[in-house]
Amino acid sequence: MRRSLAGFTLIELIMVIVMLGILAAVALPRFFYPAGGTGQSSLAGTVAAINSGNTINYAARSVDAANGVAVTARRGVPVATCSDAWGLIGDGSAAVPANYSIAGSGSPPTATGTQFNCTVTKTVNGTSNTATAVLTVVP
């Protein structure tokens, strides 16, 4: 009597390895280098940080003794133009991050508390994404 051995043949094992290789060749580049969306996502996060920083800055610059808080020095940073937006995030310096630019259309308003729009652009590998940040004029 002949004894039957359980297991896979060499051909079956080679086919599985080939299929795993094809799957890895297709899936890994998509996993490590996702296409699209990343530039827009990071831009949206940056604009959200600018908008949030603007709100906090406006509140800090608006505080005074009449509102029940004694202030010995002005807090926050003055905002008069779109380029002042970078001072609202990070370490407070006005240095523009790499691959970013910001511009406004026309001249910004001068009245304290007036809001104006700035277009933030991020360019990576020749692809540009834009979003709008809303700033508030504070002296």
mmCIF file with all atom_site columns, C-alpha atoms in Angstrom:
data_model
loop_
_atom_site.group_PDB
_atom_site.id
_atom_site.type_symbol
_atom_site.label_atom_id
_atom_site.label_alt_id
_atom_site.label_comp_id
_atom_site.label_asym_id
_atom_site.label_entity_id
_atom_site.label_seq_id
_atom_site.pdbx_PDB_ins_code
_atom_site.Cartn_x
_atom_site.Cartn_y
_atom_site.Cartn_z
_atom_site.occupancy
_atom_site.B_iso_or_equiv
_atom_site.pdbx_formal_charge
_atom_site.auth_seq_id
_atom_site.auth_comp_id
_atom_site.auth_asym_id
_atom_site.auth_atom_id
_atom_site.pdbx_PDB_model_num
ATOM 1   C CA . MET A 1 1   ? 0.000   0.000  0.000  1.00 0.00 ? 1   MET A CA 1
ATOM 2   C CA . ARG A 1 2   ? 1.091   3.412  -0.838 1.00 0.00 ? 2   ARG A CA 1
ATOM 3   C CA . ARG A 1 3   ? 1.054   6.014  1.866  1.00 0.00 ? 3   ARG A CA 1
ATOM 4   C CA . SER A 1 4   ? -0.502  9.466  1.065  1.00 0.00 ? 4   SER A CA 1
ATOM 5   C CA . LEU A 1 5   ? 1.414   12.474 2.338  1.00 0.00 ? 5   LEU A CA 1
ATOM 6   C CA . ALA A 1 6   ? -0.496  15.599 3.256  1.00 0.00 ? 6   ALA A CA 1
ATOM 7   C CA . GLY A 1 7   ? 0.885   18.990 2.242  1.00 0.00 ? 7   GLY A CA 1
ATOM 8   C CA . PHE A 1 8   ? 1.372   21.375 -0.656 1.00 0.00 ? 8   PHE A CA 1
ATOM 9   C CA . THR A 1 9   ? 3.256   20.698 -3.835 1.00 0.00 ? 9   THR A CA 1
ATOM 10  C CA . LEU A 1 10  ? 6.188   22.814 -4.903 1.00 0.00 ? 10  LEU A CA 1
ATOM 11  C CA . ILE A 1 11  ? 4.131   24.344 -7.725 1.00 0.00 ? 11  ILE A CA 1
ATOM 12  C CA . GLU A 1 12  ? 1.403   25.445 -5.306 1.00 0.00 ? 12  GLU A CA 1
ATOM 13  C CA . LEU A 1 13  ? 3.934   27.100 -3.003 1.00 0.00 ? 13  LEU A CA 1
ATOM 14  C CA . ILE A 1 14  ? 5.591   28.918 -5.908 1.00 0.00 ? 14  ILE A CA 1
ATOM 15  C CA . MET A 1 15  ? 2.197   30.202 -7.122 1.00 0.00 ? 15  MET A CA 1
ATOM 16  C CA . VAL A 1 16  ? 1.389   31.589 -3.663 1.00 0.00 ? 16  VAL A CA 1
ATOM 17  C CA . ILE A 1 17  ? 4.773   33.354 -3.499 1.00 0.00 ? 17  ILE A CA 1
ATOM 18  C CA . VAL A 1 18  ? 4.231   34.848 -6.976 1.00 0.00 ? 18  VAL A CA 1
ATOM 19  C CA . MET A 1 19  ? 0.759   36.126 -6.004 1.00 0.00 ? 19  MET A CA 1
ATOM 20  C CA . LEU A 1 20  ? 2.113   37.670 -2.801 1.00 0.00 ? 20  LEU A CA 1
ATOM 21  C CA . GLY A 1 21  ? 4.873   39.351 -4.818 1.00 0.00 ? 21  GLY A CA 1
ATOM 22  C CA . ILE A 1 22  ? 2.340   40.860 -7.245 1.00 0.00 ? 22  ILE A CA 1
ATOM 23  C CA . LEU A 1 23  ? 0.174   42.052 -4.367 1.00 0.00 ? 23  LEU A CA 1
ATOM 24  C CA . ALA A 1 24  ? 3.176   43.636 -2.645 1.00 0.00 ? 24  ALA A CA 1
ATOM 25  C CA . ALA A 1 25  ? 4.301   45.331 -5.876 1.00 0.00 ? 25  ALA A CA 1
ATOM 26  C CA . VAL A 1 26  ? 0.853   46.932 -6.281 1.00 0.00 ? 26  VAL A CA 1
ATOM 27  C CA . ALA A 1 27  ? -0.077  47.689 -2.672 1.00 0.00 ? 27  ALA A CA 1
ATOM 28  C CA . LEU A 1 28  ? 3.163   48.885 -1.055 1.00 0.00 ? 28  LEU A CA 1
ATOM 29  C CA . PRO A 1 29  ? 3.707   51.975 -3.240 1.00 0.00 ? 29  PRO A CA 1
ATOM 30  C CA . ARG A 1 30  ? 0.130   53.064 -2.544 1.00 0.00 ? 30  ARG A CA 1
ATOM 31  C CA . PHE A 1 31  ? 0.653   52.539 1.166  1.00 0.00 ? 31  PHE A CA 1
ATOM 32  C CA . PHE A 1 32  ? 3.944   54.455 1.442  1.00 0.00 ? 32  PHE A CA 1
ATOM 33  C CA . TYR A 1 33  ? 3.211   57.147 -1.169 1.00 0.00 ? 33  TYR A CA 1
ATOM 34  C CA . PRO A 1 34  ? -0.507  57.933 -1.065 1.00 0.00 ? 34  PRO A CA 1
ATOM 35  C CA . ALA A 1 35  ? -1.675  59.761 -4.159 1.00 0.00 ? 35  ALA A CA 1
ATOM 36  C CA . GLY A 1 36  ? -3.398  63.098 -3.792 1.00 0.00 ? 36  GLY A CA 1
ATOM 37  C CA . GLY A 1 37  ? -5.188  64.525 -0.808 1.00 0.00 ? 37  GLY A CA 1
ATOM 38  C CA . THR A 1 38  ? -2.147  64.868 1.422  1.00 0.00 ? 38  THR A CA 1
ATOM 39  C CA . GLY A 1 39  ? -1.279  68.357 0.220  1.00 0.00 ? 39  GLY A CA 1
ATOM 40  C CA . GLN A 1 40  ? -4.846  69.549 0.649  1.00 0.00 ? 40  GLN A CA 1
ATOM 41  C CA . SER A 1 41  ? -5.105  67.943 4.094  1.00 0.00 ? 41  SER A CA 1
ATOM 42  C CA . SER A 1 42  ? -1.965  69.596 5.434  1.00 0.00 ? 42  SER A CA 1
ATOM 43  C CA . LEU A 1 43  ? -3.070  72.910 3.921  1.00 0.00 ? 43  LEU A CA 1
ATOM 44  C CA . ALA A 1 44  ? -6.478  72.607 5.597  1.00 0.00 ? 44  ALA A CA 1
ATOM 45  C CA . GLY A 1 45  ? -4.746  71.951 8.917  1.00 0.00 ? 45  GLY A CA 1
ATOM 46  C CA . THR A 1 46  ? -2.502  74.991 8.489  1.00 0.00 ? 46  THR A CA 1
ATOM 47  C CA . VAL A 1 47  ? -5.439  77.254 7.596  1.00 0.00 ? 47  VAL A CA 1
ATOM 48  C CA . ALA A 1 48  ? -7.412  75.922 10.570 1.00 0.00 ? 48  ALA A CA 1
ATOM 49  C CA . ALA A 1 49  ? -4.433  76.741 12.819 1.00 0.00 ? 49  ALA A CA 1
ATOM 50  C CA . ILE A 1 50  ? -4.295  80.273 11.372 1.00 0.00 ? 50  ILE A CA 1
ATOM 51  C CA . ASN A 1 51  ? -8.042  80.773 11.892 1.00 0.00 ? 51  ASN A CA 1
ATOM 52  C CA . SER A 1 52  ? -7.865  79.439 15.450 1.00 0.00 ? 52  SER A CA 1
ATOM 53  C CA . GLY A 1 53  ? -4.781  81.523 16.223 1.00 0.00 ? 53  GLY A CA 1
ATOM 54  C CA . ASN A 1 54  ? -6.562  84.564 14.802 1.00 0.00 ? 54  ASN A CA 1
ATOM 55  C CA . THR A 1 55  ? -9.530  84.067 17.146 1.00 0.00 ? 55  THR A CA 1
ATOM 56  C CA . ILE A 1 56  ? -7.302  83.627 20.195 1.00 0.00 ? 56  ILE A CA 1
ATOM 57  C CA . ASN A 1 57  ? -5.147  86.586 19.154 1.00 0.00 ? 57  ASN A CA 1
ATOM 58  C CA . TYR A 1 58  ? -8.161  88.854 18.664 1.00 0.00 ? 58  TYR A CA 1
ATOM 59  C CA . ALA A 1 59  ? -9.482  87.921 22.103 1.00 0.00 ? 59  ALA A CA 1
ATOM 60  C CA . ALA A 1 60  ? -6.089  88.471 23.740 1.00 0.00 ? 60  ALA A CA 1
ATOM 61  C CA . ARG A 1 61  ? -5.612  91.847 22.043 1.00 0.00 ? 61  ARG A CA 1
ATOM 62  C CA . SER A 1 62  ? -9.160  92.938 22.951 1.00 0.00 ? 62  SER A CA 1
ATOM 63  C CA . VAL A 1 63  ? -8.868  92.321 26.701 1.00 0.00 ? 63  VAL A CA 1
ATOM 64  C CA . ASP A 1 64  ? -8.824  95.461 28.830 1.00 0.00 ? 64  ASP A CA 1
ATOM 65  C CA . ALA A 1 65  ? -9.570  96.653 32.358 1.00 0.00 ? 65  ALA A CA 1
ATOM 66  C CA . ALA A 1 66  ? -13.147 97.649 31.419 1.00 0.00 ? 66  ALA A CA 1
ATOM 67  C CA . ASN A 1 67  ? -13.905 93.982 30.777 1.00 0.00 ? 67  ASN A CA 1
ATOM 68  C CA . GLY A 1 68  ? -12.779 93.053 34.276 1.00 0.00 ? 68  GLY A CA 1
ATOM 69  C CA . VAL A 1 69  ? -9.222  91.984 33.520 1.00 0.00 ? 69  VAL A CA 1
ATOM 70  C CA . ALA A 1 70  ? -6.308  94.222 34.399 1.00 0.00 ? 70  ALA A CA 1
ATOM 71  C CA . VAL A 1 71  ? -3.753  94.294 31.597 1.00 0.00 ? 71  VAL A CA 1
ATOM 72  C CA . THR A 1 72  ? -0.261  95.676 32.038 1.00 0.00 ? 72  THR A CA 1
ATOM 73  C CA . ALA A 1 73  ? 0.904   95.026 28.455 1.00 0.00 ? 73  ALA A CA 1
ATOM 74  C CA . ARG A 1 74  ? -0.756  94.215 25.150 1.00 0.00 ? 74  ARG A CA 1
ATOM 75  C CA . ARG A 1 75  ? -0.968  90.510 24.458 1.00 0.00 ? 75  ARG A CA 1
ATOM 76  C CA . GLY A 1 76  ? -0.936  88.762 21.087 1.00 0.00 ? 76  GLY A CA 1
ATOM 77  C CA . VAL A 1 77  ? 0.425   90.157 17.850 1.00 0.00 ? 77  VAL A CA 1
ATOM 78  C CA . PRO A 1 78  ? -0.824  93.006 15.655 1.00 0.00 ? 78  PRO A CA 1
ATOM 79  C CA . VAL A 1 79  ? -2.592  91.899 12.473 1.00 0.00 ? 79  VAL A CA 1
ATOM 80  C CA . ALA A 1 80  ? -2.933  94.322 9.565  1.00 0.00 ? 80  ALA A CA 1
ATOM 81  C CA . THR A 1 81  ? -2.052  92.292 6.451  1.00 0.00 ? 81  THR A CA 1
ATOM 82  C CA . CYS A 1 82  ? -2.168  88.695 5.236  1.00 0.00 ? 82  CYS A CA 1
ATOM 83  C CA . SER A 1 83  ? 1.545   88.246 5.887  1.00 0.00 ? 83  SER A CA 1
ATOM 84  C CA . ASP A 1 84  ? 0.861   88.722 9.615  1.00 0.00 ? 84  ASP A CA 1
ATOM 85  C CA . ALA A 1 85  ? -0.950  85.350 9.628  1.00 0.00 ? 85  ALA A CA 1
ATOM 86  C CA . TRP A 1 86  ? 2.267   83.380 10.147 1.00 0.00 ? 86  TRP A CA 1
ATOM 87  C CA . GLY A 1 87  ? 2.834   85.165 13.456 1.00 0.00 ? 87  GLY A CA 1
ATOM 88  C CA . LEU A 1 88  ? -0.428  83.630 14.723 1.00 0.00 ? 88  LEU A CA 1
ATOM 89  C CA . ILE A 1 89  ? 0.836   80.048 14.631 1.00 0.00 ? 89  ILE A CA 1
ATOM 90  C CA . GLY A 1 90  ? 3.908   78.148 15.720 1.00 0.00 ? 90  GLY A CA 1
ATOM 91  C CA . ASP A 1 91  ? 6.485   80.083 17.682 1.00 0.00 ? 91  ASP A CA 1
ATOM 92  C CA . GLY A 1 92  ? 4.962   83.469 16.835 1.00 0.00 ? 92  GLY A CA 1
ATOM 93  C CA . SER A 1 93  ? 7.609   84.395 14.268 1.00 0.00 ? 93  SER A CA 1
ATOM 94  C CA . ALA A 1 94  ? 6.451   85.683 10.927 1.00 0.00 ? 94  ALA A CA 1
ATOM 95  C CA . ALA A 1 95  ? 8.596   83.166 9.015  1.00 0.00 ? 95  ALA A CA 1
ATOM 96  C CA . VAL A 1 96  ? 6.668   81.591 6.147  1.00 0.00 ? 96  VAL A CA 1
ATOM 97  C CA . PRO A 1 97  ? 6.864   77.766 6.192  1.00 0.00 ? 97  PRO A CA 1
ATOM 98  C CA . ALA A 1 98  ? 8.467   76.051 3.190  1.00 0.00 ? 98  ALA A CA 1
ATOM 99  C CA . ASN A 1 99  ? 6.142   75.492 0.200  1.00 0.00 ? 99  ASN A CA 1
ATOM 100 C CA . TYR A 1 100 ? 3.571   77.989 1.518  1.00 0.00 ? 100 TYR A CA 1
ATOM 101 C CA . SER A 1 101 ? 2.569   81.467 0.399  1.00 0.00 ? 101 SER A CA 1
ATOM 102 C CA . ILE A 1 102 ? -0.227  83.804 1.461  1.00 0.00 ? 102 ILE A CA 1
ATOM 103 C CA . ALA A 1 103 ? -1.821  86.714 -0.346 1.00 0.00 ? 103 ALA A CA 1
ATOM 104 C CA . GLY A 1 104 ? -4.833  88.951 -0.061 1.00 0.00 ? 104 GLY A CA 1
ATOM 105 C CA . SER A 1 105 ? -6.882  90.623 -2.742 1.00 0.00 ? 105 SER A CA 1
ATOM 106 C CA . GLY A 1 106 ? -6.914  94.386 -2.558 1.00 0.00 ? 106 GLY A CA 1
ATOM 107 C CA . SER A 1 107 ? -5.869  96.308 0.511  1.00 0.00 ? 107 SER A CA 1
ATOM 108 C CA . PRO A 1 108 ? -6.956  94.929 3.890  1.00 0.00 ? 108 PRO A CA 1
ATOM 109 C CA . PRO A 1 109 ? -9.353  96.985 5.997  1.00 0.00 ? 109 PRO A CA 1
ATOM 110 C CA . THR A 1 110 ? -7.952  99.209 8.733  1.00 0.00 ? 110 THR A CA 1
ATOM 111 C CA . ALA A 1 111 ? -10.837 99.277 11.231 1.00 0.00 ? 111 ALA A CA 1
ATOM 112 C CA . THR A 1 112 ? -10.184 97.159 14.341 1.00 0.00 ? 112 THR A CA 1
ATOM 113 C CA . GLY A 1 113 ? -12.326 94.031 14.409 1.00 0.00 ? 113 GLY A CA 1
ATOM 114 C CA . THR A 1 114 ? -12.896 93.966 10.645 1.00 0.00 ? 114 THR A CA 1
ATOM 115 C CA . GLN A 1 115 ? -12.368 90.578 9.051  1.00 0.00 ? 115 GLN A CA 1
ATOM 116 C CA . PHE A 1 116 ? -10.635 90.001 5.727  1.00 0.00 ? 116 PHE A CA 1
ATOM 117 C CA . ASN A 1 117 ? -9.780  86.931 3.639  1.00 0.00 ? 117 ASN A CA 1
ATOM 118 C CA . CYS A 1 118 ? -6.344  85.708 2.676  1.00 0.00 ? 118 CYS A CA 1
ATOM 119 C CA . THR A 1 119 ? -5.584  82.949 0.185  1.00 0.00 ? 119 THR A CA 1
ATOM 120 C CA . VAL A 1 120 ? -3.057  80.418 1.480  1.00 0.00 ? 120 VAL A CA 1
ATOM 121 C CA . THR A 1 121 ? -1.294  78.339 -1.193 1.00 0.00 ? 121 THR A CA 1
ATOM 122 C CA . LYS A 1 122 ? 0.806   75.225 -0.711 1.00 0.00 ? 122 LYS A CA 1
ATOM 123 C CA . THR A 1 123 ? 2.879   74.008 -3.666 1.00 0.00 ? 123 THR A CA 1
ATOM 124 C CA . VAL A 1 124 ? 4.517   70.585 -3.676 1.00 0.00 ? 124 VAL A CA 1
ATOM 125 C CA . ASN A 1 125 ? 6.073   68.977 -6.763 1.00 0.00 ? 125 ASN A CA 1
ATOM 126 C CA . GLY A 1 126 ? 4.399   71.501 -9.040 1.00 0.00 ? 126 GLY A CA 1
ATOM 127 C CA . THR A 1 127 ? 0.906   70.896 -7.620 1.00 0.00 ? 127 THR A CA 1
ATOM 128 C CA . SER A 1 128 ? -0.731  73.851 -5.875 1.00 0.00 ? 128 SER A CA 1
ATOM 129 C CA . ASN A 1 129 ? -3.583  73.694 -3.386 1.00 0.00 ? 129 ASN A CA 1
ATOM 130 C CA . THR A 1 130 ? -5.335  76.779 -2.026 1.00 0.00 ? 130 THR A CA 1
ATOM 131 C CA . ALA A 1 131 ? -7.572  77.552 0.928  1.00 0.00 ? 131 ALA A CA 1
ATOM 132 C CA . THR A 1 132 ? -8.915  80.721 2.530  1.00 0.00 ? 132 THR A CA 1
ATOM 133 C CA . ALA A 1 133 ? -7.927  81.993 5.964  1.00 0.00 ? 133 ALA A CA 1
ATOM 134 C CA . VAL A 1 134 ? -10.020 84.639 7.712  1.00 0.00 ? 134 VAL A CA 1
ATOM 135 C CA . LEU A 1 135 ? -8.083  87.259 9.690  1.00 0.00 ? 135 LEU A CA 1
ATOM 136 C CA . THR A 1 136 ? -9.307  90.023 11.969 1.00 0.00 ? 136 THR A CA 1
ATOM 137 C CA . VAL A 1 137 ? -7.662  93.433 12.089 1.00 0.00 ? 137 VAL A CA 1
ATOM 138 C CA . VAL A 1 138 ? -6.174  94.157 15.530 1.00 0.00 ? 138 VAL A CA 1
ATOM 139 C CA . PRO A 1 139 ? -3.837  97.036 16.366 1.00 0.00 ? 139 PRO A CA 1
#
